[in-house]
C-alpha cells in the first residue's frame, strides 16, 4: 500500500464536555483549557471525539434501534420514501461520493422550523425538499425528531464554544444560522460485503460541505481521517460523538480550522451503522472569512460563498455522477488579488 492508504490505529483528540454540555452545566462557559482543546483540535486534526456530553444513553439506544429497524424493512417499503433529484430528503441506496458509488444505504431528513405542523406546511418550506417518512413505520418520525433536537442543541453549544475560542461573544456566530438553519440528519447502513479487500471503501475520501458534523458510530470501526498523508482510524468510543470541521468552518476561520478528508472502510464481516448530523447555515447566508485576531491572517483567503448555492451544487454531485464536485478551493482568492 502507498503511505496514504496505510491504516494507522491512532485516535483523534478526545475532549470531555461535562463542564459545558452535561446536565447542570449546560450553558456554562467551559474552562479555558477545554476551549483551547477544541480550537486546537479543529485547527490540527479537524476532528475530535466528545465524551460526557449529557445526551441520554436511552435516547441514543432507542434511536439506534429505530435506525436498524428502518433499514431492515423490505426494499419497497424503504423506496416508498425515496428521495429524488428535486427532493433531497428520504431514503437512498445510490449516492455518489467523488464520482464513485457508495456501498451503503442512507436516509436523510432536515430541520423543520415548525415541527408541530406537517412537513409540507408552508411554515416548513425549504428548497432542500419535504421530509419523507416510511408509511409502514409511523414511530420512526417522532424518534428521529427527538434525536434531531438533541443534536441541534449540541451543535449550537459547540458553536458558542468555538466563537469564544476565537475571541468573540458566544452567540456571535448564531447569525450564520438565522433565521433558520438547513441542518439535516443522515442515517447510514453499510451492509456486509463478503470478500471485501481490507482497503475496500464504503464511502470514498471527501470533506463535509457544512459547518460542523456530529457523528455517532456503532462499535464497528471503519471511519478514517487523513492527516499528514496518513489515514488514521477513528476508533469508536462507547457513547462518544465524533465531531468534524466542515468546509464552511474552514472558510469562516480563513483556514485556521481545517476540514479533513475522511473515508469509510467497507466491512467484510459485520454490518456497520452510523448517524451524522450536518450542522449547516441558513440558505441566504454568504460565508466569508471572519475579520478577528484569532484567525491570524487578515487577508481573506476566499471570496464570499453563498451557502445554498454551494450546497445545491454539492447535492447534484451526490445524487448523480455529474463530474467533479464543487470545492471551496474554487472560491480561493489568488495571492495578490483582493476578494470581492
Short mmCIF file of C-alpha atoms in Angstrom, two decimals:
data_model
loop_
_atom_site.label_atom_id
_atom_site.label_comp_id
_atom_site.label_asym_id
_atom_site.label_seq_id
_atom_site.Cartn_x
_atom_site.Cartn_y
_atom_site.Cartn_z
CA UNK A 1 0.00 0.00 0.00
CA UNK A 2 1.04 3.60 -0.57
CA UNK A 3 1.54 5.65 2.64
CA UNK A 4 -1.79 7.45 2.20
CA UNK A 5 -3.59 4.10 2.06
CA UNK A 6 -2.00 2.54 5.14
CA UNK A 7 -4.49 2.45 8.05
CA UNK A 8 -2.98 3.53 11.36
CA UNK A 9 -4.55 2.77 14.74
CA UNK A 10 -4.21 6.22 16.24
CA UNK A 11 -7.13 8.14 17.66
CA UNK A 12 -8.15 11.74 17.19
CA UNK A 13 -8.26 14.01 20.29
CA UNK A 14 -10.81 13.08 22.97
CA UNK A 15 -12.39 16.02 24.81
CA UNK A 16 -14.51 15.94 27.98
CA UNK A 17 -17.69 18.02 27.51
CA UNK A 18 -19.06 17.57 31.02
CA UNK A 19 -18.32 21.16 32.05
CA UNK A 20 -20.40 22.77 29.29
CA UNK A 21 -22.84 20.16 27.98
CA UNK A 22 -23.73 17.73 30.77
CA UNK A 23 -26.87 18.22 32.84
CA UNK A 24 -26.35 21.01 35.37
CA UNK A 25 -23.54 22.60 33.37
CA UNK A 26 -25.34 23.18 30.05
CA UNK A 27 -24.84 26.79 29.08
CA UNK A 28 -21.83 27.26 31.36
CA UNK A 29 -18.64 28.72 29.95
CA UNK A 30 -16.17 25.82 29.83
CA UNK A 31 -12.72 26.15 31.39
CA UNK A 32 -10.17 27.82 29.14
CA UNK A 33 -8.21 24.60 28.72
CA UNK A 34 -11.31 22.89 27.25
CA UNK A 35 -11.89 25.81 24.88
CA UNK A 36 -8.25 25.62 23.84
CA UNK A 37 -8.51 21.86 23.26
CA UNK A 38 -11.49 22.29 20.93
CA UNK A 39 -9.89 25.11 18.95
CA UNK A 40 -6.63 23.17 18.70
CA UNK A 41 -8.41 20.00 17.54
CA UNK A 42 -10.33 21.97 14.87
CA UNK A 43 -7.06 23.57 13.73
CA UNK A 44 -4.84 20.48 13.69
CA UNK A 45 -6.97 17.39 13.04
CA UNK A 46 -10.28 18.88 12.00
CA UNK A 47 -11.72 16.03 14.09
CA UNK A 48 -12.23 15.22 17.77
CA UNK A 49 -14.31 12.91 19.93
CA UNK A 50 -16.63 14.35 22.56
CA UNK A 51 -17.38 12.39 25.74
CA UNK A 52 -19.59 13.15 28.76
CA UNK A 53 -21.88 15.23 26.54
CA UNK A 54 -25.04 14.77 28.58
CA UNK A 55 -27.25 13.20 25.90
CA UNK A 56 -29.12 10.32 27.49
CA UNK A 57 -27.95 6.84 26.65
CA UNK A 58 -31.60 5.79 26.50
CA UNK A 59 -32.27 8.20 23.63
CA UNK A 60 -29.14 7.03 21.81
CA UNK A 61 -30.19 3.38 22.23
CA UNK A 62 -33.82 3.96 21.18
CA UNK A 63 -32.71 5.90 18.11
CA UNK A 64 -30.13 3.25 17.18
CA UNK A 65 -32.80 0.53 17.37
CA UNK A 66 -35.16 2.61 15.22
CA UNK A 67 -32.44 3.12 12.63
CA UNK A 68 -31.76 -0.62 12.43
CA UNK A 69 -35.48 -1.36 12.18
CA UNK A 70 -35.86 1.07 9.29
CA UNK A 71 -33.01 -0.40 7.25
CA UNK A 72 -34.37 -3.91 7.89
CA UNK A 73 -37.66 -3.01 6.17
CA UNK A 74 -38.33 -4.63 2.78
CA UNK A 75 -36.88 -2.55 -0.05
CA UNK A 76 -40.31 -1.48 -1.45
CA UNK A 77 -41.23 -0.03 1.96
CA UNK A 78 -38.00 1.97 2.08
CA UNK A 79 -38.39 3.09 -1.52
CA UNK A 80 -41.85 4.45 -0.64
CA UNK A 81 -39.95 7.39 0.88
CA UNK A 82 -37.05 7.52 -1.60
CA UNK A 83 -35.51 10.88 -2.40
CA UNK A 84 -35.42 12.36 -5.89
CA UNK A 85 -33.49 14.89 -7.93
CA UNK A 86 -35.90 17.61 -6.81
CA UNK A 87 -36.26 16.46 -3.21
CA UNK A 88 -33.07 15.58 -1.34
CA UNK A 89 -34.88 14.15 1.69
CA UNK A 90 -35.66 10.48 2.21
CA UNK A 91 -34.17 7.04 1.57
CA UNK A 92 -31.38 6.34 -0.91
CA UNK A 93 -29.10 3.49 -1.96
CA UNK A 94 -27.44 5.15 -4.93
CA UNK A 95 -25.34 8.06 -3.67
CA UNK A 96 -22.07 9.13 -5.26
CA UNK A 97 -19.01 10.49 -3.46
CA UNK A 98 -16.31 11.97 -5.67
CA UNK A 99 -17.92 10.31 -8.71
CA UNK A 100 -17.88 6.83 -7.09
CA UNK A 101 -21.00 4.97 -5.98
CA UNK A 102 -21.13 4.50 -2.20
CA UNK A 103 -21.59 0.95 -0.90
CA UNK A 104 -24.29 1.83 1.61
CA UNK A 105 -27.91 2.76 2.19
CA UNK A 106 -28.97 6.03 3.79
CA UNK A 107 -31.85 8.15 4.99
CA UNK A 108 -31.89 11.96 5.26
CA UNK A 109 -34.30 14.33 6.94
CA UNK A 110 -33.97 18.02 7.57
CA UNK A 111 -34.70 20.71 10.11
CA UNK A 112 -38.33 21.88 10.18
CA UNK A 113 -38.82 25.31 11.79
CA UNK A 114 -42.30 24.36 12.97
CA UNK A 115 -42.28 20.61 13.78
CA UNK A 116 -45.85 20.77 15.12
CA UNK A 117 -47.05 21.40 11.57
CA UNK A 118 -46.96 18.81 8.74
CA UNK A 119 -43.67 18.56 6.88
CA UNK A 120 -45.21 20.06 3.74
CA UNK A 121 -46.80 23.02 5.60
CA UNK A 122 -45.85 26.50 4.33
CA UNK A 123 -44.07 27.23 7.65
CA UNK A 124 -41.71 24.35 6.90
CA UNK A 125 -40.98 25.20 3.27
CA UNK A 126 -37.37 24.56 2.33
CA UNK A 127 -35.68 24.28 -1.09
CA UNK A 128 -33.99 21.07 0.08
CA UNK A 129 -37.39 19.42 -0.21
CA UNK A 130 -40.00 17.86 2.03
CA UNK A 131 -39.16 15.24 4.62
CA UNK A 132 -40.34 11.80 3.53
CA UNK A 133 -41.14 9.08 6.06
CA UNK A 134 -41.86 5.35 5.64
CA UNK A 135 -45.67 4.88 5.73
CA UNK A 136 -45.27 1.43 7.33
CA UNK A 137 -43.24 2.73 10.30
CA UNK A 138 -45.12 5.62 11.97
CA UNK A 139 -42.92 5.69 15.10
CA UNK A 140 -39.85 6.45 13.03
CA UNK A 141 -40.59 10.17 12.69
CA UNK A 142 -41.06 11.15 16.37
CA UNK A 143 -37.99 9.17 17.48
CA UNK A 144 -35.87 10.94 14.87
CA UNK A 145 -37.29 14.33 15.78
CA UNK A 146 -36.27 13.85 19.43
CA UNK A 147 -32.79 12.84 18.39
CA UNK A 148 -32.53 15.77 15.95
CA UNK A 149 -33.45 18.24 18.71
CA UNK A 150 -30.59 17.00 20.88
CA UNK A 151 -28.07 17.14 18.02
CA UNK A 152 -29.12 20.71 17.28
CA UNK A 153 -28.61 21.66 20.94
CA UNK A 154 -25.15 20.08 20.99
CA UNK A 155 -24.18 21.85 17.76
CA UNK A 156 -25.20 25.31 18.92
CA UNK A 157 -23.28 24.86 22.18
CA UNK A 158 -20.19 23.81 20.24
CA UNK A 159 -20.66 26.85 18.00
CA UNK A 160 -20.67 29.08 21.09
CA UNK A 161 -17.53 27.47 22.49
CA UNK A 162 -15.81 27.90 19.12
CA UNK A 163 -16.84 31.57 18.98
CA UNK A 164 -15.44 32.08 22.49
CA UNK A 165 -12.20 30.41 21.45
CA UNK A 166 -11.92 32.82 18.53
CA UNK A 167 -12.24 35.80 20.88
CA UNK A 168 -15.88 36.53 20.01
CA UNK A 169 -19.03 36.70 22.08
CA UNK A 170 -20.56 33.21 22.47
CA UNK A 171 -23.54 33.99 20.21
CA UNK A 172 -21.53 35.90 17.60
CA UNK A 173 -21.81 33.11 15.00
CA UNK A 174 -25.53 32.47 15.51
CA UNK A 175 -26.33 34.86 12.66
CA UNK A 176 -24.90 32.35 10.18
CA UNK A 177 -27.74 30.01 11.15
CA UNK A 178 -30.60 32.55 11.23
CA UNK A 179 -33.45 32.82 10.62
CA UNK A 180 -33.49 29.04 10.15
CA UNK A 181 -30.61 26.64 9.67
CA UNK A 182 -30.55 23.97 6.96
CA UNK A 183 -29.12 21.15 9.08
CA UNK A 184 -30.07 17.57 8.31
CA UNK A 185 -29.58 14.16 9.87
CA UNK A 186 -28.26 11.24 7.85
CA UNK A 187 -28.63 7.62 8.88
CA UNK A 188 -26.11 5.24 7.29
CA UNK A 189 -26.16 1.48 6.87
CA UNK A 190 -23.12 -0.31 5.45
CA UNK A 191 -24.08 -3.92 4.68
CA UNK A 192 -21.54 -6.72 4.85
CA UNK A 193 -19.56 -7.17 1.65
CA UNK A 194 -18.26 -10.77 1.64
CA UNK A 195 -14.69 -10.99 0.42
CA UNK A 196 -14.12 -7.24 0.56
CA UNK A 197 -10.44 -6.32 0.46
CA UNK A 198 -9.03 -4.57 3.57
CA UNK A 199 -8.89 -1.26 1.69
CA UNK A 200 -12.37 -1.51 0.08
CA UNK A 201 -14.35 1.68 0.67
CA UNK A 202 -17.96 2.19 1.70
CA UNK A 203 -17.51 5.93 1.10
CA UNK A 204 -14.67 7.46 -0.89
CA UNK A 205 -12.47 10.24 0.59
CA UNK A 206 -14.34 13.52 0.93
CA UNK A 207 -14.88 16.62 3.05
CA UNK A 208 -18.20 17.70 4.54
CA UNK A 209 -19.76 20.81 3.00
CA UNK A 210 -21.33 22.44 6.07
CA UNK A 211 -20.02 23.95 9.30
CA UNK A 212 -19.77 21.02 11.71
CA UNK A 213 -20.74 17.35 11.69
CA UNK A 214 -21.79 15.44 14.81
CA UNK A 215 -21.40 11.71 14.17
CA UNK A 216 -22.31 8.71 16.31
CA UNK A 217 -20.63 5.46 15.26
CA UNK A 218 -21.56 1.97 16.34
CA UNK A 219 -18.85 -0.38 17.62
CA UNK A 220 -17.68 -1.46 14.16
CA UNK A 221 -14.59 0.56 13.26
CA UNK A 222 -14.39 1.95 9.74
CA UNK A 223 -14.11 5.75 9.75
CA UNK A 224 -10.67 7.09 8.86
CA UNK A 225 -9.33 10.64 8.71
CA UNK A 226 -6.36 11.76 6.60
CA UNK A 227 -3.66 13.67 8.49
CA UNK A 228 -0.21 14.48 7.15
CA UNK A 229 -0.55 11.93 4.36
CA UNK A 230 -1.59 9.02 6.61
CA UNK A 231 -5.04 7.54 7.22
CA UNK A 232 -5.88 7.33 10.93
CA UNK A 233 -8.68 5.14 12.27
CA UNK A 234 -11.24 6.98 14.38
CA UNK A 235 -11.69 4.25 16.97
CA UNK A 236 -15.31 4.07 18.17
CA UNK A 237 -15.71 5.05 21.83
CA UNK A 238 -18.92 3.94 23.60
CA UNK A 239 -21.39 6.83 23.69
CA UNK A 240 -18.96 9.35 22.19
CA UNK A 241 -19.74 11.90 19.49
CA UNK A 242 -17.23 12.31 16.69
CA UNK A 243 -17.07 15.97 15.64
CA UNK A 244 -15.52 17.16 12.42
CA UNK A 245 -14.98 20.54 10.80
CA UNK A 246 -16.81 21.24 7.53
CA UNK A 247 -15.87 23.41 4.56
CA UNK A 248 -17.84 26.42 5.78
CA UNK A 249 -15.98 26.49 9.11
CA UNK A 250 -12.69 26.39 7.24
CA UNK A 251 -13.76 29.35 5.11
CA UNK A 252 -15.14 31.34 8.07
CA UNK A 253 -11.90 30.90 10.00
CA UNK A 254 -9.75 31.72 6.95
CA UNK A 255 -8.06 28.29 7.07
CA UNK A 256 -7.38 28.37 10.82
CA UNK A 257 -9.76 25.40 11.10
CA UNK A 258 -9.23 22.53 8.71
CA UNK A 259 -11.84 20.36 7.04
CA UNK A 260 -10.07 17.00 6.80
CA UNK A 261 -10.58 14.36 4.16
CA UNK A 262 -12.21 11.27 5.60
CA UNK A 263 -13.49 7.95 4.29
CA UNK A 264 -15.22 4.77 5.46
CA UNK A 265 -13.81 1.26 5.03
CA UNK A 266 -16.18 -1.47 3.91
CA UNK A 267 -16.62 -4.40 6.29
CA UNK A 268 -16.39 -7.99 5.09
CA UNK A 269 -17.69 -9.47 8.37
CA UNK A 270 -20.10 -7.12 10.21
CA UNK A 271 -22.67 -4.55 9.12
CA UNK A 272 -21.98 -1.01 10.28
CA UNK A 273 -24.40 1.76 11.25
CA UNK A 274 -23.78 5.44 11.89
CA UNK A 275 -25.76 8.68 12.15
CA UNK A 276 -24.37 12.03 11.09
CA UNK A 277 -25.89 15.38 11.98
CA UNK A 278 -24.78 18.00 9.45
CA UNK A 279 -24.93 21.42 11.14
CA UNK A 280 -25.50 23.75 8.21
CA UNK A 281 -26.02 27.54 7.87
CA UNK A 282 -29.12 29.39 6.73
CA UNK A 283 -29.92 29.36 2.99
CA UNK A 284 -29.34 33.05 2.41
CA UNK A 285 -26.03 33.37 4.25
CA UNK A 286 -22.79 34.24 2.49
CA UNK A 287 -19.88 32.58 4.29
CA UNK A 288 -16.67 34.60 4.28
CA UNK A 289 -13.54 34.84 6.44
CA UNK A 290 -14.04 36.45 9.84
CA UNK A 291 -12.05 39.58 10.50
CA UNK A 292 -10.90 38.68 14.01
CA UNK A 293 -7.48 38.44 15.59
CA UNK A 294 -7.75 34.75 16.34
CA UNK A 295 -7.93 33.66 12.69
CA UNK A 296 -4.47 35.09 12.08
CA UNK A 297 -4.04 36.32 8.53
CA UNK A 298 -6.36 39.30 7.95
CA UNK A 299 -6.13 38.92 4.16
CA UNK A 300 -9.21 36.87 3.09
CA UNK A 301 -8.29 33.54 1.52
CA UNK A 302 -11.76 33.11 -0.01
CA UNK A 303 -14.41 35.07 -1.84
CA UNK A 304 -17.82 35.06 -0.13
CA UNK A 305 -19.61 31.75 -0.72
CA UNK A 306 -23.39 31.66 -0.79
CA UNK A 307 -24.20 28.60 1.30
CA UNK A 308 -27.26 27.49 -0.63
CA UNK A 309 -25.52 27.80 -3.99
CA UNK A 310 -22.64 25.70 -2.67
CA UNK A 311 -24.89 23.12 -1.01
CA UNK A 312 -27.05 22.75 -4.14
CA UNK A 313 -24.04 22.10 -6.33
CA UNK A 314 -22.69 19.54 -3.85
CA UNK A 315 -26.03 17.69 -3.80
CA UNK A 316 -26.01 17.49 -7.59
CA UNK A 317 -22.75 15.55 -7.32
CA UNK A 318 -24.14 13.33 -4.55
CA UNK A 319 -27.29 12.46 -6.48
CA UNK A 320 -25.62 11.62 -9.77
CA UNK A 321 -22.21 11.46 -11.38
CA UNK A 322 -22.07 14.97 -12.83
CA UNK A 323 -18.29 15.31 -12.85
CA UNK A 324 -16.06 16.98 -10.29
CA UNK A 325 -17.94 18.14 -7.17
CA UNK A 326 -17.79 21.78 -6.13
CA UNK A 327 -14.98 22.53 -3.65
CA UNK A 328 -14.10 25.59 -1.56
CA UNK A 329 -10.82 25.77 -3.49
CA UNK A 330 -12.85 27.10 -6.41
CA UNK A 331 -13.51 30.22 -4.32
CA UNK A 332 -9.97 30.72 -3.07
CA UNK A 333 -8.51 34.18 -3.68
CA UNK A 334 -5.33 34.14 -5.70
CA UNK A 335 -2.33 35.60 -3.95
CA UNK A 336 -2.15 39.34 -4.57
CA UNK A 337 -5.76 39.54 -5.75
CA UNK A 338 -8.33 41.13 -3.43
CA UNK A 339 -11.56 39.32 -2.61
CA UNK A 340 -14.77 40.92 -3.84
#
